Short mmCIF file of C-alpha atoms in Angstrom, two decimals:
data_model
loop_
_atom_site.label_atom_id
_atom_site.label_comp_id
_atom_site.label_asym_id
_atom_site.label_seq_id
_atom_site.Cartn_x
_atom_site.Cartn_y
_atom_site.Cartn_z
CA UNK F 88 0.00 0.00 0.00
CA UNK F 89 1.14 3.55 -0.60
CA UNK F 90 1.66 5.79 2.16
CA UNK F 91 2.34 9.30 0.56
CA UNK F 92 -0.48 10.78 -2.03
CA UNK F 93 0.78 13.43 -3.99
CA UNK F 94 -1.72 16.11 -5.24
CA UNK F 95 -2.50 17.45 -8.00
CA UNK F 96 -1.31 14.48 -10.54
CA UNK F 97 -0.31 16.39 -13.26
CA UNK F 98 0.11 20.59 -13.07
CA UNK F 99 1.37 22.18 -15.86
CA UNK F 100 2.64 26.10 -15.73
CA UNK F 101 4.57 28.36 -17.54
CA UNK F 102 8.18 28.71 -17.15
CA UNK F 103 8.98 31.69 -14.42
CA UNK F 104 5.89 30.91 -12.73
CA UNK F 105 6.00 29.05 -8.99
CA UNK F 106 4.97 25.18 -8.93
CA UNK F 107 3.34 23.65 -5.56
CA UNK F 108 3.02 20.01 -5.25
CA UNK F 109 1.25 18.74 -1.90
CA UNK F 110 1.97 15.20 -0.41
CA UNK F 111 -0.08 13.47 2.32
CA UNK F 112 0.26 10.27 4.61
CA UNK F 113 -0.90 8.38 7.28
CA UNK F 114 0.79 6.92 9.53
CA UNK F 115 4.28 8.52 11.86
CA UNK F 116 7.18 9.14 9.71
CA UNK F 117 11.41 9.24 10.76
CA UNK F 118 11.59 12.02 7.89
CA UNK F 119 9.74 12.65 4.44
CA UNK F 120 12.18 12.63 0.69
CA UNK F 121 10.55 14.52 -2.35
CA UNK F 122 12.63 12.70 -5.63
CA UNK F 123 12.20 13.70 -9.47
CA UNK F 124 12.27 11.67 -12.14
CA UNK F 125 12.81 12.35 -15.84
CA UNK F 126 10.79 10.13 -18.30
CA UNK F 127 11.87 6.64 -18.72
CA UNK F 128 14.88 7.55 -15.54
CA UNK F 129 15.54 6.78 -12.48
CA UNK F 130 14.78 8.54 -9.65
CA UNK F 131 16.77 11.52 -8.01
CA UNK F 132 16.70 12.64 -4.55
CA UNK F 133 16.17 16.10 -3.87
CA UNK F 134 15.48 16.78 -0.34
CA UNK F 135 15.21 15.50 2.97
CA UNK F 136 13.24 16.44 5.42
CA UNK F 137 13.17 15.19 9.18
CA UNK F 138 10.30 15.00 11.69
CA UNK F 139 11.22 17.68 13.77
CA UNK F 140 11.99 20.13 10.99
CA UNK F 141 9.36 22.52 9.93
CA UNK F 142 10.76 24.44 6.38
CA UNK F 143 13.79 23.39 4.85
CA UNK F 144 15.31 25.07 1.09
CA UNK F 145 18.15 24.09 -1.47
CA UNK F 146 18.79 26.40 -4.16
CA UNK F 147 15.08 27.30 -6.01
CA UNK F 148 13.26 24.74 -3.73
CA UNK F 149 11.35 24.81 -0.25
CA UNK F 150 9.95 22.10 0.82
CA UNK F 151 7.30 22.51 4.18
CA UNK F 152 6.08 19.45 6.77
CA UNK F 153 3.31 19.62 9.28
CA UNK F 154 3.44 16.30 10.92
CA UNK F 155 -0.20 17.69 12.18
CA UNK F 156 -1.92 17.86 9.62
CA UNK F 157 0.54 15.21 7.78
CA UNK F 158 0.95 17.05 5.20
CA UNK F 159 4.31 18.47 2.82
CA UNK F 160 4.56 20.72 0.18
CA UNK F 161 7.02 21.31 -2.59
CA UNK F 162 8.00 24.33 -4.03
CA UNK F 163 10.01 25.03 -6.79
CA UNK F 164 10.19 28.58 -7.65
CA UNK F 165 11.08 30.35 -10.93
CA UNK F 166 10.20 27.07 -12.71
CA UNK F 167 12.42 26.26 -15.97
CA UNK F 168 11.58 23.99 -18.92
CA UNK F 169 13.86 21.34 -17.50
CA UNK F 170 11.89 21.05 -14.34
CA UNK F 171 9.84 19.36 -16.27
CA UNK F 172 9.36 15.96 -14.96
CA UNK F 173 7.82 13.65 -11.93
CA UNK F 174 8.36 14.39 -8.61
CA UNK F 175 7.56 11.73 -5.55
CA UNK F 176 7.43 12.06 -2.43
CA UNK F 177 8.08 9.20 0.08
CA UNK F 178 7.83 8.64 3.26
CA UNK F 179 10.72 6.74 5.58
CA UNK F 180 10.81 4.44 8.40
CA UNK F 181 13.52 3.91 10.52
CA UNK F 182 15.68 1.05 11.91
CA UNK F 183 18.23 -1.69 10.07
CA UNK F 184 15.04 -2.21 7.78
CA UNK F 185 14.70 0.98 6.47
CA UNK F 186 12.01 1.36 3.70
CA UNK F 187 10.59 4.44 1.54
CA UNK F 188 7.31 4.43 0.45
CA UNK F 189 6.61 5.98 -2.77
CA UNK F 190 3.16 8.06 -3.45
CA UNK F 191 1.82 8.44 -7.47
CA UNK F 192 3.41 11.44 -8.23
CA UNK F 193 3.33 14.80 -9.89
CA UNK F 194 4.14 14.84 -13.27
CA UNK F 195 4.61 18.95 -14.38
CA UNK F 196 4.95 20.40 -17.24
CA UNK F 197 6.48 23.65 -17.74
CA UNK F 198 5.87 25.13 -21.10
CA UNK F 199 8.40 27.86 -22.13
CA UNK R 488 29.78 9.52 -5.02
CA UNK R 489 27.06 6.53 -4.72
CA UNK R 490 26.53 5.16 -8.03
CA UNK R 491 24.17 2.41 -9.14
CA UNK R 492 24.78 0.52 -12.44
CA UNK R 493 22.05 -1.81 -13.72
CA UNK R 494 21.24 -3.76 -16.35
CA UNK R 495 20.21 -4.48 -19.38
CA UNK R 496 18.24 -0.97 -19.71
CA UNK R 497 15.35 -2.71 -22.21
CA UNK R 498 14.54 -6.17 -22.37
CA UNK R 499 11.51 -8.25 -24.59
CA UNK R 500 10.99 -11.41 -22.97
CA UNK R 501 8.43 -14.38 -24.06
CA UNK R 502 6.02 -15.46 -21.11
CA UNK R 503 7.25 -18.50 -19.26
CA UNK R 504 11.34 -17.56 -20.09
CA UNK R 505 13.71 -16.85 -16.94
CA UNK R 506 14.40 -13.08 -16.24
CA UNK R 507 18.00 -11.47 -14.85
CA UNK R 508 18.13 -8.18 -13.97
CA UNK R 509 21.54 -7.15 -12.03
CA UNK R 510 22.57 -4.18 -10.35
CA UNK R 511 25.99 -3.53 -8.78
CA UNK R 512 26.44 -0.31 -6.31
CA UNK R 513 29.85 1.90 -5.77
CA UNK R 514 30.66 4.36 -3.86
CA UNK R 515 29.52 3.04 -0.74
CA UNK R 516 30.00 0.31 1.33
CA UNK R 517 27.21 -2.22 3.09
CA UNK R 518 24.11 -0.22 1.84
CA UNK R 519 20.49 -1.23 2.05
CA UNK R 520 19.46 -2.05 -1.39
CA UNK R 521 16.14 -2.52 -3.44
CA UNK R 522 13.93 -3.87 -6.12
CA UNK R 523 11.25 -1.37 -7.17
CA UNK R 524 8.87 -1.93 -9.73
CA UNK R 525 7.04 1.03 -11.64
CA UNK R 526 3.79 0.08 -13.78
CA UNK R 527 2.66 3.01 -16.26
CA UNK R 528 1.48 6.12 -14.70
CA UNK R 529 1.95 4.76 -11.00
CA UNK R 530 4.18 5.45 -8.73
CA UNK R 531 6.64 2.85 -7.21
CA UNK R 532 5.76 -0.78 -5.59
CA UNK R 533 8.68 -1.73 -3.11
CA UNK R 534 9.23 -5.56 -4.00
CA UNK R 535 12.60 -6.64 -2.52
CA UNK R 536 14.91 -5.36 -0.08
CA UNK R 537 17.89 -6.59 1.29
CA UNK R 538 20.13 -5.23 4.40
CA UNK R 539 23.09 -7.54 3.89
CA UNK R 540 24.61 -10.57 2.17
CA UNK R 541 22.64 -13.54 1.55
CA UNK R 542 19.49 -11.31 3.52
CA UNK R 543 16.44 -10.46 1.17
CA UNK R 544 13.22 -9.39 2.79
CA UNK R 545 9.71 -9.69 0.35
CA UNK R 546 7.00 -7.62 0.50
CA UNK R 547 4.45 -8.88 -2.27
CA UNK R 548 3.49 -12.52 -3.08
CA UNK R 549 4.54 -12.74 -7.01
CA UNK R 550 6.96 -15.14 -9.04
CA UNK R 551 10.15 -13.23 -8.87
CA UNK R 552 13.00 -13.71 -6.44
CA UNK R 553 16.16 -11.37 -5.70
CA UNK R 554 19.34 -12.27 -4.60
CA UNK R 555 22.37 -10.91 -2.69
CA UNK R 556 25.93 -12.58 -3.45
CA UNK R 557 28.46 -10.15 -3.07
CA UNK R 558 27.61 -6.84 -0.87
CA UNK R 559 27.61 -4.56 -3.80
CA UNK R 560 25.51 -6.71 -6.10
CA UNK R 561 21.75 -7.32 -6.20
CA UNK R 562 19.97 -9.55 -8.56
CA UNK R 563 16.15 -9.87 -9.45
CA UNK R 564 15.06 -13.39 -10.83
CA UNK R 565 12.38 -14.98 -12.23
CA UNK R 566 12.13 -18.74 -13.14
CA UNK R 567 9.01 -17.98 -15.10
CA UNK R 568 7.89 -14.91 -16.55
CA UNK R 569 3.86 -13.84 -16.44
CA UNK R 570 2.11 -11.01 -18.71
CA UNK R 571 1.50 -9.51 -15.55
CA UNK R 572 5.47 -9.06 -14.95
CA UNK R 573 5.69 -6.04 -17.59
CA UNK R 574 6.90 -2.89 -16.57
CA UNK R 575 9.88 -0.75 -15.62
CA UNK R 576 12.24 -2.34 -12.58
CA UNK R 577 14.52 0.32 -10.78
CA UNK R 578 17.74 -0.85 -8.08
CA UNK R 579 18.52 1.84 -5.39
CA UNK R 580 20.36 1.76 -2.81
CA UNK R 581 21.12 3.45 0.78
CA UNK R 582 23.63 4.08 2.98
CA UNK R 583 22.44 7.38 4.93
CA UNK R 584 18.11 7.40 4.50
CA UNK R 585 18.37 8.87 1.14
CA UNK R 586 17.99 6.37 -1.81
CA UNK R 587 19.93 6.52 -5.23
CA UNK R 588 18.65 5.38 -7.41
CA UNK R 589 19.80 3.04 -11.00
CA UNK R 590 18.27 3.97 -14.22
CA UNK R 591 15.98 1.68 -14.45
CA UNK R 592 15.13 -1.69 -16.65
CA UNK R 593 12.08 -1.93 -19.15
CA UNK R 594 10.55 -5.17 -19.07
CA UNK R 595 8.34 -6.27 -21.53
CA UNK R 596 6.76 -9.86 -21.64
CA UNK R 597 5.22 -11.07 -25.08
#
């Protein structure tokens, strides 16, 4: 079963504008991972955030977490043409088994 | 850096032939590794992982095994292949929480 939900499915914006992709889950999580993937690639890690964090950035992106509401967002601002692609987030337990759970994804488009 | 390599990228298979994907790791040493599978449009179904040598956890009933001989090498098996078995396969691996990831294997069964 999948633990994250990412919403919308598919966004698609012009490039300079701001994209916001939401993720949800359900049960207690360690820390929460938003990846990207280019079509037909595999998957690259962009950010990590951890349980107790509330707002983390690297370079255009900003990724939220309200383990409240469980709930993250992600960012990207001043969106390019090459941001086009999927982007994941999953959801991470901890211990010697450590697993990520994958949600559906966000596949954007940015049109230039 | 942590690097996966796997292979072959593309593969047409007939149903009811064996199936070998293989993914080797560097850059790291003793990492958590795994066997995702991606159908069309979904996101990603966690099938295998394995936290050491010769130690491979399951998490969905299906016909395909993995395998863990050296700990930089991970292998995904099938005896048998099913319709159902179709889609893209994708090795990552861990060493600190955060997964890289290979780029992925195409299956298609005929």
């Amino acid at each position: 079963s999948q633990q994250g939900e990412e919403d919308p499915q598919a966004l698609s914006i012009q490039e300079g504008e701001n994209a916001t992709m939401n993720c949800s889950y359900k049960t207690s999580i360690n820390n929460l991972q938003w990846y990207r993937q280019n079509s037909g690639r595999g998957l690259v890690h962009l950010i990590l955030i951890r349980s107790n964090e509330r707002e983390k950035h690297s370079g255009r992106l900003r990724v939220t977490l309200d383990t409240s509401k469980k709930s993250s967002s992600l960012l990207i601002t001043a969106s390019r043409a090459a941001d086009t692609a999927s982007y994941f987030c999953a959801t991470g337990s901890g211990g010697s088994n450590y697993k990520l759970t994958f949600g559906k994804g966000t596949l954007l488009t940015v049109n230039p | 850096s942590q690097t996966i390599h796997q292979w072959p990228a593309t593969l047409v298979q007939p149903v009811g032939s064996p199936l070998s994907l293989e993914c080797t790791v560097e850059g790291t040493s003793n990492p958590n590794l795994y066997w995702y599978r991606q159908a069309a449009g979904r996101g990603l179904q966690l099938l295998f992982y394995s936290v050491g040598i010769g130690q491979i956890s399951s998490e969905v009933p299906q016909n395909l095994s993995a395998s863990r001989p050296q700990d930089r090498q991970f292998i995904l098996s099938s005896k048998k292949l099913l319709l159902s078995d179709s889609g893209f396969y994708l090795c990552a691996g861990t060493a600190t929480g955060e997964l890289f990831f290979g780029e992925g294997s195409r299956l298609t069964v005929l």
